[in-house]
PDB file of C-alpha atoms in Angstrom:
ATOM      1  CA  MET V 169       7.452 -73.757 -62.022  1.00 40.00           C
ATOM      2  CA  ASN V 170       5.728 -70.466 -62.709  1.00 39.00           C
ATOM      3  CA  ARG V 171       7.322 -67.772 -60.513  1.00 38.00           C
ATOM      4  CA  SER V 172       4.883 -65.061 -61.600  1.00 36.00           C
ATOM      5  CA  ILE V 173       1.977 -66.426 -59.540  1.00 36.00           C
ATOM      6  CA  PRO V 174       3.141 -65.053 -56.135  1.00 36.00           C
ATOM      7  CA  LEU V 175       3.726 -61.656 -57.718  1.00 34.00           C
ATOM      8  CA  VAL V 176       0.300 -61.663 -59.336  1.00 33.00           C
ATOM      9  CA  LEU V 177      -1.353 -62.678 -56.065  1.00 32.00           C
ATOM     10  CA  ALA V 178       0.490 -59.890 -54.249  1.00 34.00           C
ATOM     11  CA  LEU V 179      -0.556 -57.337 -56.840  1.00 34.00           C
ATOM     12  CA  VAL V 180      -4.243 -58.139 -56.505  1.00 36.00           C
ATOM     13  CA  GLY V 181      -4.117 -57.845 -52.707  1.00 37.00           C
ATOM     14  CA  TYR V 182      -4.095 -61.346 -51.270  1.00 35.00           C
ATOM     15  CA  THR V 183      -2.805 -62.034 -47.805  1.00 37.00           C
ATOM     16  CA  ALA V 184      -0.698 -65.038 -46.858  1.00 39.00           C
ATOM     17  CA  ALA V 185      -3.931 -66.806 -45.884  1.00 37.00           C
ATOM     18  CA  GLY V 186      -5.223 -66.330 -49.420  1.00 37.00           C
ATOM     19  CA  MET V 187      -8.052 -63.952 -48.533  1.00 37.00           C
ATOM     20  CA  ALA V 188      -8.450 -60.781 -50.586  1.00 41.00           C
ATOM     21  CA  TRP V 189      -8.107 -57.858 -48.171  1.00 40.00           C
ATOM     22  CA  ALA V 190      -9.619 -55.408 -50.649  1.00 46.00           C
ATOM     23  CA  ALA V 191     -12.872 -57.364 -50.620  1.00 48.00           C
ATOM     24  CA  ASN V 192     -12.916 -57.877 -46.837  1.00 48.00           C
ATOM     25  CA  PRO V 193     -15.883 -55.831 -45.522  1.00 52.00           C
ATOM     26  CA  GLU V 194     -14.319 -55.754 -42.044  1.00 61.00           C
ATOM     27  CA  GLN V 195     -11.526 -53.521 -43.356  1.00 58.00           C
ATOM     28  CA  PRO V 196     -13.193 -50.371 -44.700  1.00 57.00           C
ATOM     29  CA  THR V 197     -11.466 -47.938 -46.982  1.00 65.00           C
ATOM     30  CA  ILE V 198     -11.912 -44.175 -47.079  1.00 58.00           C
ATOM     31  CA  GLN V 199     -13.977 -44.644 -50.240  1.00 65.00           C
ATOM     32  CA  SER V 200     -16.338 -47.066 -48.449  1.00 65.00           C
ATOM     33  CA  LEU V 201     -17.152 -44.702 -45.564  1.00 63.00           C
ATOM     34  CA  THR V 202     -20.640 -43.251 -45.422  1.00 70.00           C
ATOM     35  CA  PRO V 203     -21.127 -39.510 -44.788  1.00 67.00           C
ATOM     36  CA  SER V 204     -22.248 -40.295 -41.212  1.00 70.00           C
ATOM     37  CA  GLU V 205     -19.095 -42.353 -40.601  1.00 61.00           C
ATOM     38  CA  ILE V 206     -16.960 -39.468 -41.871  1.00 59.00           C
ATOM     39  CA  SER V 207     -18.899 -37.094 -39.602  1.00 63.00           C
ATOM     40  CA  SER V 208     -18.319 -39.423 -36.648  1.00 62.00           C
ATOM     41  CA  GLY V 209     -14.582 -38.870 -37.045  1.00 58.00           C
ATOM     42  CA  ALA V 210     -15.046 -35.118 -37.237  1.00 67.00           C
ATOM     43  CA  LEU V 211     -12.011 -33.198 -36.156  1.00 82.00           C
ATOM     44  CA  THR V 212     -12.361 -29.771 -34.610  1.00 85.00           C
ATOM     45  CA  PRO V 213     -10.456 -27.053 -36.457  1.00 89.00           C
ATOM     46  CA  HIS V 214      -8.824 -24.479 -34.200  1.00 91.00           C
ATOM     47  CA  GLU V 215      -7.848 -20.877 -34.838  1.00 93.00           C
ATOM     48  CA  ALA V 216      -4.957 -18.946 -33.332  1.00 92.00           C
ATOM     49  CA  GLN V 217      -3.323 -15.726 -34.531  1.00 88.00           C
ATOM     50  CA  GLY V 218      -5.675 -15.810 -37.547  1.00 92.00           C
ATOM     51  CA  ILE V 219      -4.448 -19.273 -38.594  1.00 96.00           C
ATOM     52  CA  ARG V 220      -7.074 -21.993 -38.946  1.00 95.00           C
ATOM     53  CA  TYR V 221      -5.637 -25.483 -38.415  1.00 95.00           C
ATOM     54  CA  VAL V 222      -6.520 -29.067 -37.566  1.00 94.00           C
ATOM     55  CA  SER V 223      -4.537 -32.209 -36.790  1.00 95.00           C
ATOM     56  CA  GLY V 224      -5.349 -35.877 -36.568  1.00 92.00           C
ATOM     57  CA  GLY V 225      -5.518 -38.820 -38.916  1.00 90.00           C
ATOM     58  CA  ILE V 226      -5.717 -41.621 -36.381  1.00 88.00           C
ATOM     59  CA  GLY V 227      -8.414 -44.047 -37.469  1.00 84.00           C
ATOM     60  CA  ILE V 228     -10.184 -44.378 -40.784  1.00 83.00           C
ATOM     61  CA  GLU V 229     -12.955 -41.921 -39.834  1.00 83.00           C
ATOM     62  CA  GLU V 230     -10.457 -39.135 -39.082  1.00 87.00           C
ATOM     63  CA  ARG V 231      -8.603 -39.867 -42.323  1.00 87.00           C
ATOM     64  CA  GLY V 232     -11.947 -39.715 -44.140  1.00 85.00           C
ATOM     65  CA  TRP V 233     -12.745 -36.357 -42.548  1.00 84.00           C
ATOM     66  CA  LEU V 234      -9.314 -34.974 -43.523  1.00 90.00           C
ATOM     67  CA  ALA V 235      -9.748 -36.215 -47.089  1.00 88.00           C
ATOM     68  CA  GLN V 236     -13.196 -34.618 -47.322  1.00 87.00           C
ATOM     69  CA  HIS V 237     -12.154 -31.266 -45.792  1.00 89.00           C
ATOM     70  CA  GLY V 238      -8.568 -31.057 -47.043  1.00 91.00           C
ATOM     71  CA  ARG V 239      -9.360 -28.384 -49.647  1.00 93.00           C
ATOM     72  CA  GLU V 240     -10.187 -25.955 -46.831  1.00 92.00           C
ATOM     73  CA  PHE V 241      -6.472 -25.874 -45.904  1.00 95.00           C
ATOM     74  CA  ASN V 242      -3.530 -24.886 -48.131  1.00 97.00           C
ATOM     75  CA  VAL V 243      -0.729 -26.491 -46.082  1.00 98.00           C
ATOM     76  CA  HIS V 244      -0.697 -30.249 -45.481  1.00 97.00           C
ATOM     77  CA  ALA V 245       2.083 -31.714 -43.312  1.00 97.00           C
ATOM     78  CA  THR V 246       2.614 -35.413 -42.662  1.00 96.00           C
ATOM     79  CA  PHE V 247       4.779 -36.786 -39.836  1.00 97.00           C
ATOM     80  CA  ALA V 248       6.395 -40.228 -39.951  1.00 96.00           C
ATOM     81  CA  LEU V 249       9.558 -42.109 -39.108  1.00 96.00           C
ATOM     82  CA  ALA V 250      12.074 -41.977 -41.959  1.00 94.00           C
ATOM     83  CA  GLN V 251      12.928 -45.646 -41.599  1.00 90.00           C
ATOM     84  CA  GLY V 252       9.881 -47.860 -41.921  1.00 88.00           C
ATOM     85  CA  GLY V 253       7.467 -45.000 -42.571  1.00 89.00           C
ATOM     86  CA  SER V 254       5.392 -45.463 -39.406  1.00 95.00           C
ATOM     87  CA  PHE V 255       3.273 -42.403 -38.744  1.00 94.00           C
ATOM     88  CA  VAL V 256       3.877 -40.416 -35.555  1.00 96.00           C
ATOM     89  CA  ALA V 257       1.730 -38.142 -33.415  1.00 95.00           C
ATOM     90  CA  ASP V 258       2.427 -35.683 -30.608  1.00 96.00           C
ATOM     91  CA  VAL V 259       4.589 -33.544 -32.860  1.00 98.00           C
ATOM     92  CA  ARG V 260       5.257 -29.972 -31.744  1.00 98.00           C
ATOM     93  CA  VAL V 261       4.491 -27.663 -34.673  1.00 98.00           C
ATOM     94  CA  GLU V 262       5.798 -24.118 -34.919  1.00 98.00           C
ATOM     95  CA  ILE V 263       4.966 -21.877 -37.872  1.00 98.00           C
ATOM     96  CA  LYS V 264       7.038 -18.738 -38.459  1.00 98.00           C
ATOM     97  CA  ASP V 265       6.617 -15.939 -40.969  1.00 97.00           C
ATOM     98  CA  ALA V 266       9.331 -14.699 -43.358  1.00 96.00           C
ATOM     99  CA  SER V 267      10.846 -12.449 -40.670  1.00 97.00           C
ATOM    100  CA  GLY V 268      11.139 -15.358 -38.212  1.00 97.00           C
ATOM    101  CA  LYS V 269       8.245 -14.273 -35.998  1.00 97.00           C
ATOM    102  CA  THR V 270       6.406 -17.250 -34.490  1.00 97.00           C
ATOM    103  CA  LEU V 271       2.779 -17.209 -35.613  1.00 97.00           C
ATOM    104  CA  LEU V 272       1.607 -20.514 -34.170  1.00 97.00           C
ATOM    105  CA  THR V 273       2.851 -23.130 -31.729  1.00 97.00           C
ATOM    106  CA  THR V 274       0.770 -26.254 -31.140  1.00 97.00           C
ATOM    107  CA  THR V 275       0.993 -30.015 -30.874  1.00 96.00           C
ATOM    108  CA  ALA V 276      -0.295 -32.219 -33.687  1.00 96.00           C
ATOM    109  CA  ASN V 277      -2.246 -35.072 -32.137  1.00 91.00           C
ATOM    110  CA  GLY V 278      -1.988 -37.217 -35.243  1.00 94.00           C
ATOM    111  CA  PRO V 279       0.246 -37.769 -38.260  1.00 96.00           C
ATOM    112  CA  LYS V 280      -1.528 -35.086 -40.310  1.00 96.00           C
ATOM    113  CA  PHE V 281      -1.470 -31.337 -39.692  1.00 97.00           C
ATOM    114  CA  LEU V 282      -3.431 -29.008 -41.978  1.00 96.00           C
ATOM    115  CA  ALA V 283      -3.353 -25.210 -41.856  1.00 98.00           C
ATOM    116  CA  ALA V 284      -4.882 -22.328 -43.792  1.00 97.00           C
ATOM    117  CA  LEU V 285      -2.258 -19.616 -44.278  1.00 97.00           C
ATOM    118  CA  LYS V 286      -2.310 -16.333 -46.145  1.00 96.00           C
ATOM    119  CA  PRO V 287      -0.053 -16.127 -49.208  1.00 97.00           C
ATOM    120  CA  GLY V 288       3.557 -15.591 -48.187  1.00 97.00           C
ATOM    121  CA  ALA V 289       6.802 -17.276 -47.108  1.00 98.00           C
ATOM    122  CA  TYR V 290       6.831 -19.468 -44.001  1.00 98.00           C
ATOM    123  CA  THR V 291       8.914 -21.911 -42.004  1.00 98.00           C
ATOM    124  CA  LEU V 292       7.442 -24.922 -40.241  1.00 98.00           C
ATOM    125  CA  VAL V 293       9.507 -26.510 -37.481  1.00 98.00           C
ATOM    126  CA  ALA V 294       8.320 -29.959 -36.415  1.00 98.00           C
ATOM    127  CA  THR V 295       9.750 -31.497 -33.245  1.00 98.00           C
ATOM    128  CA  HIS V 296       9.277 -35.129 -32.236  1.00 97.00           C
ATOM    129  CA  ASP V 297      11.145 -37.126 -29.612  1.00 95.00           C
ATOM    130  CA  GLY V 298      13.748 -34.353 -29.210  1.00 96.00           C
ATOM    131  CA  GLN V 299      14.453 -34.064 -32.944  1.00 97.00           C
ATOM    132  CA  SER V 300      13.533 -30.915 -34.892  1.00 98.00           C
ATOM    133  CA  LEU V 301      13.058 -30.774 -38.655  1.00 98.00           C
ATOM    134  CA  THR V 302      12.561 -27.537 -40.580  1.00 98.00           C
ATOM    135  CA  ARG V 303      10.826 -26.859 -43.902  1.00 98.00           C
ATOM    136  CA  GLN V 304      10.672 -23.491 -45.630  1.00 98.00           C
ATOM    137  CA  PHE V 305       7.817 -23.021 -48.082  1.00 97.00           C
ATOM    138  CA  THR V 306       5.770 -20.424 -49.903  1.00 97.00           C
ATOM    139  CA  VAL V 307       1.994 -20.298 -49.974  1.00 97.00           C
ATOM    140  CA  GLY V 308       0.511 -18.899 -53.159  1.00 96.00           C
ATOM    141  CA  ALA V 309      -2.954 -17.588 -53.881  1.00 95.00           C
ATOM    142  CA  LYS V 310      -3.929 -21.053 -55.153  1.00 94.00           C
ATOM    143  CA  GLY V 311      -2.772 -24.594 -54.569  1.00 94.00           C
ATOM    144  CA  THR V 312      -1.622 -26.660 -51.621  1.00 95.00           C
ATOM    145  CA  GLN V 313       1.811 -27.092 -50.090  1.00 97.00           C
ATOM    146  CA  GLN V 314       2.546 -30.725 -49.182  1.00 97.00           C
ATOM    147  CA  LEU V 315       5.245 -31.040 -46.502  1.00 97.00           C
ATOM    148  CA  GLY V 316       6.698 -34.364 -45.415  1.00 96.00           C
ATOM    149  CA  PHE V 317       8.701 -34.846 -42.222  1.00 97.00           C
ATOM    150  CA  GLY V 318      10.666 -38.063 -41.696  1.00 97.00           C
ATOM    151  CA  PHE V 319      12.078 -38.371 -38.196  1.00 96.00           C
ATOM    152  CA  LYS V 320      14.912 -40.747 -37.315  1.00 94.00           C
ATOM    153  CA  SER V 321      13.776 -43.587 -35.087  1.00 84.00           C
TER     154      SER V 321
END
């Protein structure tokens, strides 16, 4: 009996029913979205205290929009459950400067939160379901800070 067949089938993306999900036109990928589909998921960036930010990522169109516009923001935070990795929304986001002064308080309405910050040292406190997680980071003149938050379920 050849035990490598199930592994090979799993690697090429077959479901238990034997249908290739990658070739299923009913399940689009970000790469298959048209510009008008990406525009249909357009998220509205906000600005407060000189910080431009956006949150979302629910639905393929929003994820497409975030992928297309991600370079406009130098801080990318992702919110999920630590166990199982399910994404979460309705996360309270607080950004503080190096002295501890709160610059922004908002609620992320999706698992992705993107912000454009000036170079400097910051702290982001993310609160979900009564649990707060803190990340300290530095924004440079170039590049993007990727911050991951894994909440306990």
